[in-house]
mmCIF file with all atom_site columns, C-alpha atoms in Angstrom:
data_model
loop_
_atom_site.group_PDB
_atom_site.id
_atom_site.type_symbol
_atom_site.label_atom_id
_atom_site.label_alt_id
_atom_site.label_comp_id
_atom_site.label_asym_id
_atom_site.label_entity_id
_atom_site.label_seq_id
_atom_site.pdbx_PDB_ins_code
_atom_site.Cartn_x
_atom_site.Cartn_y
_atom_site.Cartn_z
_atom_site.occupancy
_atom_site.B_iso_or_equiv
_atom_site.pdbx_formal_charge
_atom_site.auth_seq_id
_atom_site.auth_comp_id
_atom_site.auth_asym_id
_atom_site.auth_atom_id
_atom_site.pdbx_PDB_model_num
ATOM 1   C CA . MET A 1 1   ? 60.409  -100.868 119.220 1.00 67.00 ? 1   MET A CA 1
ATOM 2   C CA . LYS A 1 2   ? 61.528  -99.790  122.659 1.00 71.00 ? 2   LYS A CA 1
ATOM 3   C CA . ARG A 1 3   ? 63.011  -96.327  123.038 1.00 73.00 ? 3   ARG A CA 1
ATOM 4   C CA . CYS A 1 4   ? 66.397  -97.731  124.174 1.00 66.00 ? 4   CYS A CA 1
ATOM 5   C CA . ASP A 1 5   ? 66.600  -100.034 121.130 1.00 68.00 ? 5   ASP A CA 1
ATOM 6   C CA . PHE A 1 6   ? 65.642  -97.165  118.812 1.00 65.00 ? 6   PHE A CA 1
ATOM 7   C CA . ILE A 1 7   ? 68.363  -94.890  120.206 1.00 69.00 ? 7   ILE A CA 1
ATOM 8   C CA . ARG A 1 8   ? 70.991  -97.659  120.014 1.00 66.00 ? 8   ARG A CA 1
ATOM 9   C CA . THR A 1 9   ? 70.055  -98.523  116.416 1.00 69.00 ? 9   THR A CA 1
ATOM 10  C CA . SER A 1 10  ? 70.029  -94.859  115.383 1.00 66.00 ? 10  SER A CA 1
ATOM 11  C CA . CYS A 1 11  ? 73.441  -94.224  116.947 1.00 58.00 ? 11  CYS A CA 1
ATOM 12  C CA . LEU A 1 12  ? 74.989  -97.269  115.290 1.00 57.00 ? 12  LEU A CA 1
ATOM 13  C CA . ALA A 1 13  ? 73.580  -96.271  111.889 1.00 60.00 ? 13  ALA A CA 1
ATOM 14  C CA . CYS A 1 14  ? 74.878  -92.729  112.306 1.00 56.00 ? 14  CYS A CA 1
ATOM 15  C CA . MET A 1 15  ? 78.358  -93.893  113.314 1.00 56.00 ? 15  MET A CA 1
ATOM 16  C CA . GLY A 1 16  ? 78.476  -96.363  110.421 1.00 57.00 ? 16  GLY A CA 1
ATOM 17  C CA . GLY A 1 17  ? 77.446  -93.668  107.945 1.00 51.00 ? 17  GLY A CA 1
ATOM 18  C CA . SER A 1 18  ? 80.089  -91.278  109.288 1.00 47.00 ? 18  SER A CA 1
ATOM 19  C CA . ALA A 1 19  ? 82.818  -93.922  109.060 1.00 48.00 ? 19  ALA A CA 1
ATOM 20  C CA . LEU A 1 20  ? 81.816  -94.738  105.488 1.00 47.00 ? 20  LEU A CA 1
ATOM 21  C CA . ALA A 1 21  ? 81.876  -91.068  104.494 1.00 45.00 ? 21  ALA A CA 1
ATOM 22  C CA . ILE A 1 22  ? 85.379  -90.633  105.945 1.00 46.00 ? 22  ILE A CA 1
ATOM 23  C CA . ALA A 1 23  ? 86.627  -93.785  104.226 1.00 45.00 ? 23  ALA A CA 1
ATOM 24  C CA . LEU A 1 24  ? 85.222  -92.721  100.864 1.00 44.00 ? 24  LEU A CA 1
ATOM 25  C CA . GLN A 1 25  ? 86.686  -89.232  101.207 1.00 44.00 ? 25  GLN A CA 1
ATOM 26  C CA . GLY A 1 26  ? 90.125  -90.748  101.803 1.00 43.00 ? 26  GLY A CA 1
ATOM 27  C CA . CYS A 1 27  ? 89.869  -92.885  98.670  1.00 46.00 ? 27  CYS A CA 1
ATOM 28  C CA . SER A 1 28  ? 88.709  -90.088  96.401  1.00 48.00 ? 28  SER A CA 1
ATOM 29  C CA . SER A 1 29  ? 90.963  -87.248  97.539  1.00 62.00 ? 29  SER A CA 1
ATOM 30  C CA . ALA A 1 30  ? 94.393  -88.742  96.869  1.00 84.00 ? 30  ALA A CA 1
ATOM 31  C CA . TYR A 1 31  ? 95.888  -88.200  93.419  1.00 91.00 ? 31  TYR A CA 1
ATOM 32  C CA . TYR A 1 32  ? 98.986  -90.295  92.725  1.00 92.00 ? 32  TYR A CA 1
ATOM 33  C CA . ALA A 1 33  ? 101.587 -88.625  90.504  1.00 92.00 ? 33  ALA A CA 1
ATOM 34  C CA . LYS A 1 34  ? 102.092 -90.545  87.294  1.00 92.00 ? 34  LYS A CA 1
ATOM 35  C CA . GLN A 1 35  ? 105.547 -89.323  86.258  1.00 88.00 ? 35  GLN A CA 1
ATOM 36  C CA . VAL A 1 36  ? 108.105 -89.479  89.059  1.00 92.00 ? 36  VAL A CA 1
ATOM 37  C CA . THR A 1 37  ? 111.775 -90.126  88.422  1.00 90.00 ? 37  THR A CA 1
ATOM 38  C CA . LEU A 1 38  ? 114.741 -90.685  90.715  1.00 92.00 ? 38  LEU A CA 1
ATOM 39  C CA . ASN A 1 39  ? 117.782 -88.606  89.748  1.00 90.00 ? 39  ASN A CA 1
ATOM 40  C CA . GLU A 1 40  ? 120.703 -89.327  92.102  1.00 89.00 ? 40  GLU A CA 1
ATOM 41  C CA . ASN A 1 41  ? 119.125 -88.731  95.543  1.00 91.00 ? 41  ASN A CA 1
ATOM 42  C CA . ASN A 1 42  ? 116.270 -86.557  94.293  1.00 94.00 ? 42  ASN A CA 1
ATOM 43  C CA . LEU A 1 43  ? 112.741 -87.526  93.393  1.00 95.00 ? 43  LEU A CA 1
ATOM 44  C CA . VAL A 1 44  ? 111.716 -85.344  90.466  1.00 96.00 ? 44  VAL A CA 1
ATOM 45  C CA . VAL A 1 45  ? 108.059 -84.560  89.826  1.00 96.00 ? 45  VAL A CA 1
ATOM 46  C CA . ASN A 1 46  ? 106.598 -82.247  87.212  1.00 95.00 ? 46  ASN A CA 1
ATOM 47  C CA . LYS A 1 47  ? 104.548 -79.332  88.582  1.00 95.00 ? 47  LYS A CA 1
ATOM 48  C CA . ALA A 1 48  ? 101.966 -80.154  85.889  1.00 94.00 ? 48  ALA A CA 1
ATOM 49  C CA . GLU A 1 49  ? 100.897 -83.076  88.125  1.00 95.00 ? 49  GLU A CA 1
ATOM 50  C CA . PHE A 1 50  ? 99.060  -80.460  90.232  1.00 93.00 ? 50  PHE A CA 1
ATOM 51  C CA . ILE A 1 51  ? 96.909  -79.397  87.269  1.00 93.00 ? 51  ILE A CA 1
ATOM 52  C CA . GLU A 1 52  ? 93.532  -81.074  86.995  1.00 92.00 ? 52  GLU A CA 1
ATOM 53  C CA . ILE A 1 53  ? 91.218  -80.687  84.014  1.00 89.00 ? 53  ILE A CA 1
ATOM 54  C CA . LYS A 1 54  ? 87.564  -81.662  84.399  1.00 88.00 ? 54  LYS A CA 1
ATOM 55  C CA . LYS A 1 55  ? 85.072  -80.930  81.650  1.00 88.00 ? 55  LYS A CA 1
ATOM 56  C CA . GLU A 1 56  ? 87.559  -78.502  80.057  1.00 89.00 ? 56  GLU A CA 1
ATOM 57  C CA . VAL A 1 57  ? 87.895  -76.546  83.328  1.00 90.00 ? 57  VAL A CA 1
ATOM 58  C CA . LYS A 1 58  ? 91.424  -76.265  84.683  1.00 90.00 ? 58  LYS A CA 1
ATOM 59  C CA . SER A 1 59  ? 92.067  -76.232  88.438  1.00 91.00 ? 59  SER A CA 1
ATOM 60  C CA . GLU A 1 60  ? 94.997  -76.947  90.719  1.00 92.00 ? 60  GLU A CA 1
ATOM 61  C CA . ARG A 1 61  ? 95.209  -79.794  93.201  1.00 94.00 ? 61  ARG A CA 1
ATOM 62  C CA . ASN A 1 62  ? 96.432  -78.829  96.654  1.00 94.00 ? 62  ASN A CA 1
ATOM 63  C CA . VAL A 1 63  ? 98.178  -82.189  97.203  1.00 96.00 ? 63  VAL A CA 1
ATOM 64  C CA . ILE A 1 64  ? 99.624  -85.041  95.173  1.00 95.00 ? 64  ILE A CA 1
ATOM 65  C CA . VAL A 1 65  ? 101.001 -88.344  96.443  1.00 96.00 ? 65  VAL A CA 1
ATOM 66  C CA . ILE A 1 66  ? 104.260 -89.843  95.209  1.00 95.00 ? 66  ILE A CA 1
ATOM 67  C CA . LYS A 1 67  ? 105.095 -93.543  95.391  1.00 93.00 ? 67  LYS A CA 1
ATOM 68  C CA . HIS A 1 68  ? 108.494 -94.950  94.523  1.00 90.00 ? 68  HIS A CA 1
ATOM 69  C CA . GLU A 1 69  ? 109.963 -98.429  94.950  1.00 88.00 ? 69  GLU A CA 1
ATOM 70  C CA . LYS A 1 70  ? 112.877 -97.018  97.007  1.00 85.00 ? 70  LYS A CA 1
ATOM 71  C CA . LEU A 1 71  ? 110.463 -95.725  99.667  1.00 89.00 ? 71  LEU A CA 1
ATOM 72  C CA . GLY A 1 72  ? 108.637 -97.728  102.322 1.00 91.00 ? 72  GLY A CA 1
ATOM 73  C CA . PHE A 1 73  ? 105.809 -95.181  102.430 1.00 95.00 ? 73  PHE A CA 1
ATOM 74  C CA . PRO A 1 74  ? 104.512 -92.605  99.934  1.00 96.00 ? 74  PRO A CA 1
ATOM 75  C CA . ILE A 1 75  ? 105.280 -88.879  100.106 1.00 96.00 ? 75  ILE A CA 1
ATOM 76  C CA . ALA A 1 76  ? 102.568 -86.200  100.032 1.00 97.00 ? 76  ALA A CA 1
ATOM 77  C CA . VAL A 1 77  ? 103.534 -82.991  98.253  1.00 97.00 ? 77  VAL A CA 1
ATOM 78  C CA . PHE A 1 78  ? 101.349 -80.048  99.258  1.00 97.00 ? 78  PHE A CA 1
ATOM 79  C CA . ARG A 1 79  ? 101.115 -76.875  97.196  1.00 96.00 ? 79  ARG A CA 1
ATOM 80  C CA . LEU A 1 80  ? 101.199 -74.161  99.863  1.00 95.00 ? 80  LEU A CA 1
ATOM 81  C CA . ALA A 1 81  ? 101.357 -71.124  97.540  1.00 91.00 ? 81  ALA A CA 1
ATOM 82  C CA . ASP A 1 82  ? 102.738 -70.240  94.127  1.00 87.00 ? 82  ASP A CA 1
ATOM 83  C CA . ASN A 1 83  ? 106.086 -72.026  93.882  1.00 89.00 ? 83  ASN A CA 1
ATOM 84  C CA . GLN A 1 84  ? 105.959 -73.057  97.570  1.00 94.00 ? 84  GLN A CA 1
ATOM 85  C CA . TYR A 1 85  ? 105.593 -76.749  98.440  1.00 96.00 ? 85  TYR A CA 1
ATOM 86  C CA . SER A 1 86  ? 106.075 -79.173  101.329 1.00 97.00 ? 86  SER A CA 1
ATOM 87  C CA . ALA A 1 87  ? 107.032 -82.851  100.988 1.00 97.00 ? 87  ALA A CA 1
ATOM 88  C CA . ILE A 1 88  ? 105.941 -85.110  103.851 1.00 97.00 ? 88  ILE A CA 1
ATOM 89  C CA . TYR A 1 89  ? 106.683 -88.800  104.446 1.00 97.00 ? 89  TYR A CA 1
ATOM 90  C CA . LEU A 1 90  ? 103.370 -90.571  105.097 1.00 96.00 ? 90  LEU A CA 1
ATOM 91  C CA . GLU A 1 91  ? 104.472 -92.740  108.015 1.00 95.00 ? 91  GLU A CA 1
ATOM 92  C CA . CYS A 1 92  ? 102.748 -91.896  111.303 1.00 94.00 ? 92  CYS A CA 1
ATOM 93  C CA . THR A 1 93  ? 105.160 -91.155  114.144 1.00 93.00 ? 93  THR A CA 1
ATOM 94  C CA . HIS A 1 94  ? 102.815 -92.830  116.643 1.00 92.00 ? 94  HIS A CA 1
ATOM 95  C CA . GLN A 1 95  ? 102.916 -96.475  115.521 1.00 90.00 ? 95  GLN A CA 1
ATOM 96  C CA . GLY A 1 96  ? 104.135 -96.447  111.933 1.00 88.00 ? 96  GLY A CA 1
ATOM 97  C CA . ASN A 1 97  ? 100.796 -96.643  110.100 1.00 91.00 ? 97  ASN A CA 1
ATOM 98  C CA . GLU A 1 98  ? 100.342 -94.985  106.713 1.00 94.00 ? 98  GLU A CA 1
ATOM 99  C CA . VAL A 1 99  ? 98.885  -91.485  106.889 1.00 95.00 ? 99  VAL A CA 1
ATOM 100 C CA . GLN A 1 100 ? 96.321  -90.355  104.285 1.00 95.00 ? 100 GLN A CA 1
ATOM 101 C CA . PRO A 1 101 ? 95.713  -86.882  102.806 1.00 95.00 ? 101 PRO A CA 1
ATOM 102 C CA . HIS A 1 102 ? 92.329  -85.316  103.567 1.00 93.00 ? 102 HIS A CA 1
ATOM 103 C CA . GLY A 1 103 ? 92.201  -81.895  101.920 1.00 90.00 ? 103 GLY A CA 1
ATOM 104 C CA . ASP A 1 104 ? 94.792  -79.654  103.584 1.00 92.00 ? 104 ASP A CA 1
ATOM 105 C CA . TYR A 1 105 ? 95.689  -82.057  106.370 1.00 95.00 ? 105 TYR A CA 1
ATOM 106 C CA . LEU A 1 106 ? 96.742  -85.664  106.956 1.00 95.00 ? 106 LEU A CA 1
ATOM 107 C CA . VAL A 1 107 ? 95.010  -88.353  109.020 1.00 95.00 ? 107 VAL A CA 1
ATOM 108 C CA . CYS A 1 108 ? 96.302  -91.609  110.444 1.00 94.00 ? 108 CYS A CA 1
ATOM 109 C CA . GLU A 1 109 ? 93.449  -94.063  110.128 1.00 89.00 ? 109 GLU A CA 1
ATOM 110 C CA . GLY A 1 110 ? 95.092  -96.315  112.742 1.00 87.00 ? 110 GLY A CA 1
ATOM 111 C CA . HIS A 1 111 ? 94.509  -94.165  115.826 1.00 89.00 ? 111 HIS A CA 1
ATOM 112 C CA . GLY A 1 112 ? 93.197  -90.818  114.556 1.00 89.00 ? 112 GLY A CA 1
ATOM 113 C CA . SER A 1 113 ? 96.298  -88.627  114.701 1.00 95.00 ? 113 SER A CA 1
ATOM 114 C CA . GLU A 1 114 ? 96.042  -85.538  112.500 1.00 96.00 ? 114 GLU A CA 1
ATOM 115 C CA . PHE A 1 115 ? 98.820  -83.463  110.947 1.00 97.00 ? 115 PHE A CA 1
ATOM 116 C CA . ASP A 1 116 ? 98.845  -80.187  109.020 1.00 96.00 ? 116 ASP A CA 1
ATOM 117 C CA . ASN A 1 117 ? 100.212 -79.728  105.490 1.00 96.00 ? 117 ASN A CA 1
ATOM 118 C CA . LYS A 1 118 ? 103.697 -79.125  106.949 1.00 96.00 ? 118 LYS A CA 1
ATOM 119 C CA . GLY A 1 119 ? 103.739 -82.336  109.021 1.00 95.00 ? 119 GLY A CA 1
ATOM 120 C CA . ASN A 1 120 ? 103.020 -80.750  112.422 1.00 97.00 ? 120 ASN A CA 1
ATOM 121 C CA . VAL A 1 121 ? 100.777 -82.614  114.897 1.00 95.00 ? 121 VAL A CA 1
ATOM 122 C CA . LEU A 1 122 ? 97.267  -81.160  115.149 1.00 94.00 ? 122 LEU A CA 1
ATOM 123 C CA . GLN A 1 123 ? 95.752  -83.976  117.203 1.00 90.00 ? 123 GLN A CA 1
ATOM 124 C CA . GLY A 1 124 ? 97.286  -86.974  118.987 1.00 88.00 ? 124 GLY A CA 1
ATOM 125 C CA . PRO A 1 125 ? 97.985  -89.608  120.005 1.00 93.00 ? 125 PRO A CA 1
ATOM 126 C CA . ALA A 1 126 ? 101.083 -88.853  117.868 1.00 90.00 ? 126 ALA A CA 1
ATOM 127 C CA . GLU A 1 127 ? 103.425 -86.439  119.652 1.00 94.00 ? 127 GLU A CA 1
ATOM 128 C CA . LYS A 1 128 ? 106.168 -85.973  117.036 1.00 96.00 ? 128 LYS A CA 1
ATOM 129 C CA . PRO A 1 129 ? 105.776 -84.281  113.633 1.00 96.00 ? 129 PRO A CA 1
ATOM 130 C CA . LEU A 1 130 ? 106.018 -86.266  110.418 1.00 96.00 ? 130 LEU A CA 1
ATOM 131 C CA . ARG A 1 131 ? 109.293 -86.450  108.499 1.00 96.00 ? 131 ARG A CA 1
ATOM 132 C CA . VAL A 1 132 ? 109.620 -83.552  106.068 1.00 97.00 ? 132 VAL A CA 1
ATOM 133 C CA . PHE A 1 133 ? 111.945 -83.655  103.059 1.00 97.00 ? 133 PHE A CA 1
ATOM 134 C CA . PRO A 1 134 ? 113.889 -80.631  101.828 1.00 97.00 ? 134 PRO A CA 1
ATOM 135 C CA . LEU A 1 135 ? 112.990 -79.646  98.303  1.00 96.00 ? 135 LEU A CA 1
ATOM 136 C CA . LYS A 1 136 ? 113.867 -77.215  95.531  1.00 96.00 ? 136 LYS A CA 1
ATOM 137 C CA . THR A 1 137 ? 111.872 -76.045  92.545  1.00 95.00 ? 137 THR A CA 1
ATOM 138 C CA . ASP A 1 138 ? 112.487 -74.565  89.145  1.00 94.00 ? 138 ASP A CA 1
ATOM 139 C CA . GLY A 1 139 ? 110.027 -73.448  86.500  1.00 90.00 ? 139 GLY A CA 1
ATOM 140 C CA . ASP A 1 140 ? 108.655 -76.919  85.733  1.00 94.00 ? 140 ASP A CA 1
ATOM 141 C CA . HIS A 1 141 ? 109.820 -79.381  88.405  1.00 96.00 ? 141 HIS A CA 1
ATOM 142 C CA . ILE A 1 142 ? 109.994 -80.123  92.110  1.00 97.00 ? 142 ILE A CA 1
ATOM 143 C CA . TYR A 1 143 ? 113.140 -81.846  93.381  1.00 97.00 ? 143 TYR A CA 1
ATOM 144 C CA . ILE A 1 144 ? 112.657 -83.741  96.660  1.00 96.00 ? 144 ILE A CA 1
ATOM 145 C CA . SER A 1 145 ? 115.934 -84.589  98.383  1.00 95.00 ? 145 SER A CA 1
ATOM 146 C CA . LEU A 1 146 ? 115.982 -88.084  99.889  1.00 92.00 ? 146 LEU A CA 1
ATOM 147 C CA . ALA A 1 147 ? 119.501 -87.656  101.327 1.00 84.00 ? 147 ALA A CA 1
#
């Protein structure tokens, strides 16, 4: 094999492997809340949705995703600290693609824009932050205002 062909093949294999790893991470990291209700103009989600139990070990998720038939796109709810959350509409402000959670940040798979867990742009091409919903909490629930 010629050196040029070897380098080209190696680069393509590396890029393909990286793309696959990113795609698989996106699929595995999103947890969709199972119990979401709409009460007047508020989506109500139980804080217990953030609790994950694996092999009898309890841990807390840093983000959950909420889908509801009244919404065109899902909402990501990030746990920022004890009793502190952010609710972000997952529609990219660049060209309207769906944004996906990746750990503590969000990525638009369409053109690579990245946003932090409060919806602020970290990397373009998007220039505007994501839509953020006001919310309130009590001991057991998070109330996301859609008004």
